[in-house]
Tab-separated table of C-alpha atoms in Angstrom:
chain	number	residue	atom	x	y	z
A	1	UNK	CA	0.000	0.000	0.000
A	2	UNK	CA	1.228	3.549	-0.684
A	3	UNK	CA	2.870	5.503	2.142
A	4	UNK	CA	0.390	7.459	4.230
A	5	UNK	CA	0.546	11.196	3.633
A	6	UNK	CA	-0.316	13.783	6.225
A	7	UNK	CA	1.126	16.952	7.703
A	8	UNK	CA	4.575	17.513	6.268
A	9	UNK	CA	7.368	16.892	8.744
A	10	UNK	CA	10.755	18.530	8.054
A	11	UNK	CA	13.626	16.213	7.237
A	12	UNK	CA	16.339	15.665	9.799
A	13	UNK	CA	19.961	16.411	8.760
A	14	UNK	CA	20.548	12.654	8.441
A	15	UNK	CA	17.516	12.280	6.164
A	16	UNK	CA	18.636	15.247	4.064
A	17	UNK	CA	22.020	13.586	3.651
A	18	UNK	CA	20.357	10.347	2.504
A	19	UNK	CA	18.211	12.251	-0.006
A	20	UNK	CA	21.276	13.986	-1.447
A	21	UNK	CA	23.180	10.703	-1.723
A	22	UNK	CA	20.287	9.319	-3.767
A	23	UNK	CA	21.235	11.722	-6.544
A	24	UNK	CA	24.695	10.198	-6.833
A	25	UNK	CA	23.435	6.636	-6.526
A	26	UNK	CA	20.727	6.868	-9.160
A	27	UNK	CA	22.675	9.061	-11.593
A	28	UNK	CA	24.599	5.910	-12.419
A	29	UNK	CA	26.534	7.290	-15.380
A	30	UNK	CA	27.703	10.414	-13.519
A	31	UNK	CA	26.231	12.692	-16.201
A	32	UNK	CA	24.713	15.116	-13.658
A	33	UNK	CA	21.213	14.338	-14.922
A	34	UNK	CA	18.789	11.403	-14.821
A	35	UNK	CA	17.085	9.955	-17.856
A	36	UNK	CA	13.745	8.170	-17.708
A	37	UNK	CA	15.327	4.756	-17.010
A	38	UNK	CA	17.312	6.019	-14.012
A	39	UNK	CA	14.303	7.949	-12.746
A	40	UNK	CA	12.178	4.810	-13.011
A	41	UNK	CA	14.648	2.947	-10.762
A	42	UNK	CA	14.376	5.735	-8.200
A	43	UNK	CA	10.568	5.871	-8.339
A	44	UNK	CA	10.299	2.092	-8.063
A	45	UNK	CA	12.203	2.139	-4.760
A	46	UNK	CA	10.289	5.178	-3.554
A	47	UNK	CA	6.837	3.728	-4.177
A	48	UNK	CA	7.518	-0.004	-3.710
A	49	UNK	CA	4.205	-1.904	-4.088
A	50	UNK	CA	2.400	1.302	-5.072
A	51	UNK	CA	4.602	1.750	-8.154
A	52	UNK	CA	2.700	2.648	-11.301
A	53	UNK	CA	4.327	3.037	-14.718
A	54	UNK	CA	1.997	5.782	-15.920
A	55	UNK	CA	2.484	7.772	-12.717
A	56	UNK	CA	6.236	7.423	-13.172
A	57	UNK	CA	6.098	8.968	-16.653
A	58	UNK	CA	3.897	11.803	-15.405
A	59	UNK	CA	6.241	12.565	-12.488
A	60	UNK	CA	9.283	12.484	-14.748
A	61	UNK	CA	7.680	15.129	-16.913
A	62	UNK	CA	7.096	17.218	-13.781
A	63	UNK	CA	10.739	16.828	-12.675
A	64	UNK	CA	11.938	17.619	-16.221
A	65	UNK	CA	11.652	21.362	-15.648
A	66	UNK	CA	13.412	22.380	-18.901
A	67	UNK	CA	11.571	19.822	-21.052
A	68	UNK	CA	14.802	18.196	-22.210
A	69	UNK	CA	13.942	14.670	-21.030
A	70	UNK	CA	16.388	15.041	-18.154
A	71	UNK	CA	15.840	15.439	-14.410
A	72	UNK	CA	18.465	17.771	-12.970
A	73	UNK	CA	19.870	18.113	-9.461
A	74	UNK	CA	18.016	21.223	-8.127
A	75	UNK	CA	14.561	19.919	-9.088
A	76	UNK	CA	15.502	16.412	-7.941
A	77	UNK	CA	16.401	17.570	-4.423
A	78	UNK	CA	13.325	19.785	-4.106
A	79	UNK	CA	10.822	17.168	-5.315
A	80	UNK	CA	12.320	14.164	-3.524
A	81	UNK	CA	12.457	16.046	-0.224
A	82	UNK	CA	8.778	16.929	-0.708
A	83	UNK	CA	7.914	13.283	-1.322
A	84	UNK	CA	9.705	12.192	1.864
A	85	UNK	CA	8.262	15.023	3.947
A	86	UNK	CA	4.756	13.960	2.937
A	87	UNK	CA	5.227	10.565	4.630
A	88	UNK	CA	3.845	11.133	8.136
A	89	UNK	CA	4.469	7.684	9.655
A	90	UNK	CA	8.089	7.589	10.999
A	91	UNK	CA	8.350	3.829	10.456
A	92	UNK	CA	7.199	4.076	6.839
A	93	UNK	CA	9.522	7.029	6.228
A	94	UNK	CA	12.477	5.075	7.595
A	95	UNK	CA	11.563	2.061	5.463
A	96	UNK	CA	11.262	4.244	2.353
A	97	UNK	CA	14.632	5.910	2.940
A	98	UNK	CA	16.130	2.469	3.492
A	99	UNK	CA	14.922	1.300	0.077
A	100	UNK	CA	16.249	4.443	-1.564
A	101	UNK	CA	19.607	4.043	0.193
A	102	UNK	CA	19.995	0.575	-1.323
A	103	UNK	CA	20.354	2.210	-4.723
A	104	UNK	CA	19.055	0.980	-8.087
A	105	UNK	CA	17.996	-2.646	-8.233
A	106	UNK	CA	20.759	-4.812	-9.672
A	107	UNK	CA	23.426	-2.170	-9.058
A	108	UNK	CA	26.926	-3.536	-8.406
A	109	UNK	CA	28.392	-0.326	-6.959
A	110	UNK	CA	30.476	-0.783	-3.825
A	111	UNK	CA	29.028	1.820	-1.445
A	112	UNK	CA	31.437	2.748	1.333
A	113	UNK	CA	29.812	2.175	4.719
A	114	UNK	CA	29.466	5.213	6.977
A	115	UNK	CA	32.404	5.458	9.326
A	116	UNK	CA	34.443	7.945	11.313
A	117	UNK	CA	36.831	9.651	8.931
A	118	UNK	CA	40.421	8.508	9.171
A	119	UNK	CA	43.010	11.266	9.647
A	120	UNK	CA	43.987	10.975	5.975
A	121	UNK	CA	40.371	11.199	4.781
A	122	UNK	CA	39.768	14.156	7.084
A	123	UNK	CA	42.802	16.080	5.819
A	124	UNK	CA	41.860	15.567	2.167
A	125	UNK	CA	38.205	16.432	2.751
A	126	UNK	CA	39.009	19.587	4.698
A	127	UNK	CA	41.377	20.586	1.904
A	128	UNK	CA	38.612	20.190	-0.668
A	129	UNK	CA	36.203	22.204	1.486
A	130	UNK	CA	38.794	24.953	1.843
A	131	UNK	CA	39.322	25.080	-1.921
A	132	UNK	CA	35.592	25.480	-2.422
A	133	UNK	CA	35.825	28.754	-0.519
A	134	UNK	CA	38.746	29.938	-2.650
A	135	UNK	CA	37.653	28.860	-6.127
A	136	UNK	CA	34.533	30.474	-7.590
A	137	UNK	CA	32.415	29.818	-10.690
A	138	UNK	CA	33.427	33.219	-12.079
A	139	UNK	CA	37.082	32.159	-11.935
A	140	UNK	CA	36.343	29.184	-14.199
A	141	UNK	CA	34.371	31.457	-16.543
A	142	UNK	CA	37.323	33.835	-16.800
A	143	UNK	CA	39.761	30.971	-17.385
A	144	UNK	CA	37.577	29.580	-20.185
A	145	UNK	CA	37.707	32.952	-21.969
A	146	UNK	CA	41.509	32.784	-22.308
A	147	UNK	CA	42.497	32.479	-25.976
A	148	UNK	CA	46.232	31.888	-25.551
A	149	UNK	CA	46.772	30.581	-21.998
A	150	UNK	CA	50.226	30.514	-20.476
A	151	UNK	CA	52.157	27.263	-20.288
A	152	UNK	CA	50.899	24.974	-17.539
A	153	UNK	CA	47.247	26.058	-17.559
A	154	UNK	CA	46.122	23.511	-20.145
A	155	UNK	CA	48.165	20.836	-18.350
A	156	UNK	CA	46.442	21.242	-14.971
A	157	UNK	CA	43.025	21.435	-16.644
A	158	UNK	CA	43.815	18.195	-18.454
A	159	UNK	CA	44.718	16.553	-15.138
A	160	UNK	CA	41.332	17.505	-13.667
A	161	UNK	CA	39.634	16.306	-16.850
A	162	UNK	CA	41.171	12.866	-16.346
A	163	UNK	CA	38.976	12.616	-13.232
A	164	UNK	CA	35.843	14.359	-14.452
A	165	UNK	CA	35.711	13.921	-18.238
A	166	UNK	CA	37.180	11.779	-21.025
A	167	UNK	CA	39.963	13.847	-22.620
A	168	UNK	CA	41.850	12.737	-25.694
A	169	UNK	CA	45.445	11.582	-25.682
A	170	UNK	CA	46.837	15.039	-26.465
A	171	UNK	CA	46.600	18.233	-24.424
A	172	UNK	CA	44.487	20.646	-26.474
A	173	UNK	CA	43.330	23.959	-25.016
A	174	UNK	CA	40.184	23.925	-27.136
A	175	UNK	CA	39.196	20.671	-25.458
A	176	UNK	CA	39.830	22.239	-22.054
A	177	UNK	CA	37.562	25.131	-23.021
A	178	UNK	CA	34.821	22.666	-23.916
A	179	UNK	CA	35.234	21.145	-20.446
A	180	UNK	CA	34.817	24.637	-18.976
A	181	UNK	CA	31.878	25.448	-21.277
A	182	UNK	CA	29.450	25.171	-18.364
A	183	UNK	CA	31.472	26.645	-15.456
A	184	UNK	CA	28.664	26.114	-12.954
A	185	UNK	CA	28.313	22.445	-13.920
A	186	UNK	CA	32.081	21.930	-13.807
A	187	UNK	CA	32.239	23.546	-10.370
A	188	UNK	CA	29.468	21.256	-9.120
A	189	UNK	CA	31.251	18.170	-10.473
A	190	UNK	CA	34.529	19.184	-8.861
A	191	UNK	CA	33.154	19.661	-5.376
A	192	UNK	CA	30.765	16.712	-5.430
A	193	UNK	CA	33.511	14.362	-6.641
A	194	UNK	CA	34.183	13.047	-3.121
A	195	UNK	CA	30.558	11.930	-2.852
A	196	UNK	CA	30.901	9.844	-5.998
A	197	UNK	CA	34.051	8.335	-4.478
A	198	UNK	CA	31.991	7.336	-1.428
A	199	UNK	CA	29.457	5.418	-3.503
A	200	UNK	CA	31.969	3.715	-5.784
A	201	UNK	CA	31.195	5.682	-8.972
A	202	UNK	CA	34.824	6.578	-9.674
A	203	UNK	CA	36.630	4.112	-11.914
A	204	UNK	CA	40.116	3.127	-10.736
A	205	UNK	CA	41.341	3.641	-14.305
A	206	UNK	CA	40.503	7.334	-14.127
A	207	UNK	CA	42.566	7.681	-10.976
A	208	UNK	CA	45.521	5.809	-12.436
A	209	UNK	CA	45.439	7.865	-15.619
A	210	UNK	CA	45.374	11.057	-13.601
A	211	UNK	CA	48.141	9.820	-11.319
A	212	UNK	CA	50.402	8.989	-14.259
A	213	UNK	CA	49.736	12.365	-15.845
A	214	UNK	CA	50.574	14.190	-12.615
A	215	UNK	CA	53.904	12.368	-12.458
A	216	UNK	CA	54.646	13.281	-16.076
A	217	UNK	CA	53.754	16.942	-15.489
A	218	UNK	CA	54.842	17.176	-11.860
A	219	UNK	CA	56.304	20.675	-12.174
A	220	UNK	CA	52.927	22.123	-13.175
A	221	UNK	CA	51.256	20.455	-10.195
A	222	UNK	CA	53.683	22.171	-7.831
A	223	UNK	CA	51.543	24.940	-6.322
A	224	UNK	CA	54.486	27.287	-5.893
A	225	UNK	CA	55.078	27.068	-9.671
A	226	UNK	CA	51.590	27.023	-11.195
A	227	UNK	CA	50.145	29.662	-8.858
A	228	UNK	CA	52.717	32.119	-10.228
A	229	UNK	CA	51.378	31.412	-13.720
A	230	UNK	CA	47.655	31.648	-12.905
A	231	UNK	CA	45.815	31.667	-9.586
A	232	UNK	CA	42.807	29.691	-10.865
A	233	UNK	CA	45.033	27.090	-12.496
A	234	UNK	CA	46.868	26.743	-9.166
A	235	UNK	CA	43.585	25.993	-7.390
A	236	UNK	CA	42.601	23.431	-10.056
A	237	UNK	CA	45.978	21.727	-9.600
A	238	UNK	CA	45.445	21.611	-5.822
A	239	UNK	CA	41.935	20.203	-6.322
A	240	UNK	CA	43.271	17.425	-8.556
A	241	UNK	CA	45.900	16.397	-6.021
A	242	UNK	CA	43.416	16.445	-3.131
A	243	UNK	CA	40.800	14.511	-5.114
A	244	UNK	CA	43.289	11.717	-5.812
A	245	UNK	CA	44.422	11.790	-2.199
A	246	UNK	CA	40.844	11.462	-0.952
A	247	UNK	CA	40.196	8.544	-3.299
A	248	UNK	CA	43.287	6.743	-1.985
A	249	UNK	CA	42.304	7.420	1.624
A	250	UNK	CA	38.794	6.022	1.154
A	251	UNK	CA	40.063	3.063	-0.842
A	252	UNK	CA	42.538	2.217	1.909
A	253	UNK	CA	39.755	1.866	4.451
A	254	UNK	CA	37.453	-0.439	2.529
A	255	UNK	CA	36.969	-3.612	4.567
A	256	UNK	CA	37.119	-7.205	3.349
A	257	UNK	CA	36.231	-10.290	5.447
A	258	UNK	CA	38.884	-12.866	6.256
A	259	UNK	CA	37.219	-16.273	6.172
A	260	UNK	CA	38.635	-19.710	7.027
A	261	UNK	CA	39.146	-21.868	3.954
A	262	UNK	CA	35.950	-23.518	2.738
A	263	UNK	CA	33.600	-21.510	4.970
A	264	UNK	CA	30.889	-19.128	3.791
A	265	UNK	CA	30.335	-15.652	5.304
A	266	UNK	CA	27.010	-16.644	6.870
A	267	UNK	CA	28.707	-19.570	8.646
A	268	UNK	CA	31.358	-17.418	10.307
A	269	UNK	CA	29.263	-14.924	12.260
A	270	UNK	CA	31.343	-11.850	13.004
A	271	UNK	CA	34.337	-12.594	10.831
A	272	UNK	CA	37.630	-10.819	11.409
A	273	UNK	CA	38.115	-7.782	9.224
A	274	UNK	CA	41.170	-6.375	7.478
A	275	UNK	CA	41.765	-3.259	5.432
A	276	UNK	CA	43.129	-4.111	2.006
A	277	UNK	CA	44.061	-1.875	-0.888
A	278	UNK	CA	46.601	-1.196	-3.623
A	279	UNK	CA	48.266	2.195	-3.372
A	280	UNK	CA	51.314	4.014	-4.775
A	281	UNK	CA	54.345	4.026	-2.489
A	282	UNK	CA	54.060	7.738	-1.671
A	283	UNK	CA	50.532	7.240	-0.358
A	284	UNK	CA	50.916	3.725	1.034
A	285	UNK	CA	53.673	4.541	3.503
A	286	UNK	CA	51.809	7.344	5.347
A	287	UNK	CA	48.696	5.161	5.378
A	288	UNK	CA	50.641	2.236	6.818
A	289	UNK	CA	52.006	4.429	9.601
A	290	UNK	CA	48.535	5.857	10.246
A	291	UNK	CA	47.060	2.362	10.555
A	292	UNK	CA	49.902	1.330	12.860
A	293	UNK	CA	49.317	4.310	15.137
A	294	UNK	CA	45.632	3.356	15.221
A	295	UNK	CA	46.655	0.027	16.775
A	296	UNK	CA	46.418	-2.193	13.691
A	297	UNK	CA	48.658	-4.919	12.361
A	298	UNK	CA	50.255	-3.628	9.146
A	299	UNK	CA	51.423	-5.989	6.413
A	300	UNK	CA	52.829	-4.381	3.261
A	301	UNK	CA	53.243	-6.568	0.189
A	302	UNK	CA	55.989	-5.102	-1.951
A	303	UNK	CA	57.113	-7.602	-4.642
A	304	UNK	CA	59.599	-5.128	-6.174
A	305	UNK	CA	61.195	-4.162	-2.875
A	306	UNK	CA	60.572	-0.445	-3.438
A	307	UNK	CA	59.880	0.335	0.217
A	308	UNK	CA	62.844	-1.453	1.739
A	309	UNK	CA	65.174	1.545	1.498
A	310	UNK	CA	62.540	3.684	3.236
A	311	UNK	CA	62.242	1.207	6.095
A	312	UNK	CA	66.006	1.001	6.506
A	313	UNK	CA	66.218	4.794	6.611
A	314	UNK	CA	63.572	4.956	9.344
A	315	UNK	CA	65.242	2.196	11.391
A	316	UNK	CA	62.123	-0.028	11.250
A	317	UNK	CA	62.096	-3.735	12.128
A	318	UNK	CA	61.818	-5.760	8.921
A	319	UNK	CA	60.756	-9.392	8.690
A	320	UNK	CA	61.264	-11.085	5.308
A	321	UNK	CA	59.388	-14.207	4.196
A	322	UNK	CA	59.627	-15.883	0.798
A	323	UNK	CA	55.955	-16.797	0.667
A	324	UNK	CA	52.833	-16.867	2.830
A	325	UNK	CA	53.405	-20.409	4.060
A	326	UNK	CA	56.490	-19.283	5.997
A	327	UNK	CA	54.289	-17.164	8.240
A	328	UNK	CA	53.133	-20.424	9.877
A	329	UNK	CA	56.625	-21.654	10.644
A	330	UNK	CA	57.715	-21.510	14.255
A	331	UNK	CA	60.948	-19.574	13.779
A	332	UNK	CA	59.188	-16.859	11.732
A	333	UNK	CA	56.500	-16.482	14.391
A	334	UNK	CA	59.207	-16.215	17.027
A	335	UNK	CA	60.947	-13.495	15.012
A	336	UNK	CA	57.659	-11.609	14.769
A	337	UNK	CA	57.043	-11.860	18.509
A	338	UNK	CA	60.593	-10.732	19.194
A	339	UNK	CA	60.115	-7.657	16.951
A	340	UNK	CA	56.916	-6.710	18.741
A	341	UNK	CA	58.453	-7.234	22.176
A	342	UNK	CA	61.401	-5.008	21.345
A	343	UNK	CA	59.276	-2.246	19.874
A	344	UNK	CA	56.181	-2.244	21.968
A	345	UNK	CA	56.790	-4.249	25.117
A	346	UNK	CA	54.900	-7.118	26.688
A	347	UNK	CA	51.861	-4.995	27.574
A	348	UNK	CA	50.701	-4.834	23.949
A	349	UNK	CA	51.240	-8.445	22.936
A	350	UNK	CA	47.588	-9.312	23.474
A	351	UNK	CA	46.565	-6.992	20.644
A	352	UNK	CA	49.043	-8.594	18.273
A	353	UNK	CA	47.823	-12.104	19.046
A	354	UNK	CA	44.210	-11.129	18.491
A	355	UNK	CA	45.191	-9.857	15.050
A	356	UNK	CA	46.411	-13.376	14.186
A	357	UNK	CA	48.908	-12.432	11.513
A	358	UNK	CA	49.271	-16.003	10.249
A	359	UNK	CA	45.611	-15.970	9.324
A	360	UNK	CA	45.874	-13.710	6.313
A	361	UNK	CA	48.111	-11.993	3.813
A	362	UNK	CA	47.296	-8.963	1.658
A	363	UNK	CA	48.377	-9.115	-1.975
A	364	UNK	CA	48.745	-6.244	-4.475
A	365	UNK	CA	45.592	-7.448	-6.240
A	366	UNK	CA	43.570	-6.410	-3.150
A	367	UNK	CA	42.477	-10.016	-2.644
A	368	UNK	CA	42.589	-11.403	0.885
A	369	UNK	CA	43.832	-14.982	0.981
A	370	UNK	CA	44.030	-17.565	3.779
A	371	UNK	CA	47.618	-18.226	4.764
A	372	UNK	CA	47.277	-21.840	3.611
A	373	UNK	CA	47.417	-20.730	-0.034
A	374	UNK	CA	50.917	-20.180	-1.355
A	375	UNK	CA	51.974	-17.346	-3.589
A	376	UNK	CA	55.387	-16.239	-4.743
A	377	UNK	CA	55.390	-12.726	-3.314
A	378	UNK	CA	57.909	-11.052	-1.056
A	379	UNK	CA	56.461	-9.765	2.168
A	380	UNK	CA	57.776	-6.797	4.061
A	381	UNK	CA	56.314	-6.554	7.551
A	382	UNK	CA	56.843	-3.192	9.178
A	383	UNK	CA	55.995	-1.936	12.647
A	384	UNK	CA	53.785	-4.846	13.526
A	385	UNK	CA	50.812	-3.901	15.664
């Protein structure tokens, strides 16, 4: 039966947040508009058993304010909030928001569960919020009007486009101008990017392409250099770096279950959890230290040995093992215990044992494997805790 409507009750801040997230979940192609198919998925979850195809078409026409067969963000927020406010029964409202929060039926997006921000996530997010106060839509409009931009401006715009658009293989200012054609839309995409990261809408390939480009053009992404060329370009460069940093921080805190061999998740109850991710060395090392300081066991898999020099320079305890099976051997376990005792003392050994290092190993493919499965990778264990 349809939700009961009565006196409109204002949305709580939590409900407003859920309504806003619906935009990013149901705009599945990140085009900043919904077509009729995406709108139908939204309306189906909103109405449940009361769903009617004809009503859906009529409502889409209402939400399509510009008659372009597209539902845009401002109208979406206004109309969806009105629909939720009209549900008087708290239980029904909660149930409706729950269905909407699940996203489109059949969606495979990996939504990041709500959690307290890690220090790395917090730093990146605060940086993005600060940039929003510094960069204005008018600045993008002025930049777009440039006919012969100075060296470096097209490069930093291209880097941002790697995250937000699909640029060609060559850096062409005309293409950058097309990206800036709608300054207000570009501004919205830039400062809502972190929300798409949170719901798994950002393809890893975009991040890697952007990361590689930044390394190739590293001088132009140095704020002290690019800000001397153009203030707006300097802010775009900073946004690009912070956006990649936020993606890495969120990705590092995704959780995967560690299950005994042959057992299913439902058979294990509250399975142990580990954080697993693949990250560049520059980002991985601060994240490893952050996790260690948070009281976690840190295992870095580094098949090329790129981090070993860093560990030697920081005087860290290093434990080498040829493959995962060696983690079960008595002498390796004794070496691990000895490292922990020297670094942390007997009082913290209980935490290490609860982590059960021999139970899992994290590989660069982000897969979590039981220690019984062999693989020819070199493990570098640093600052165990």
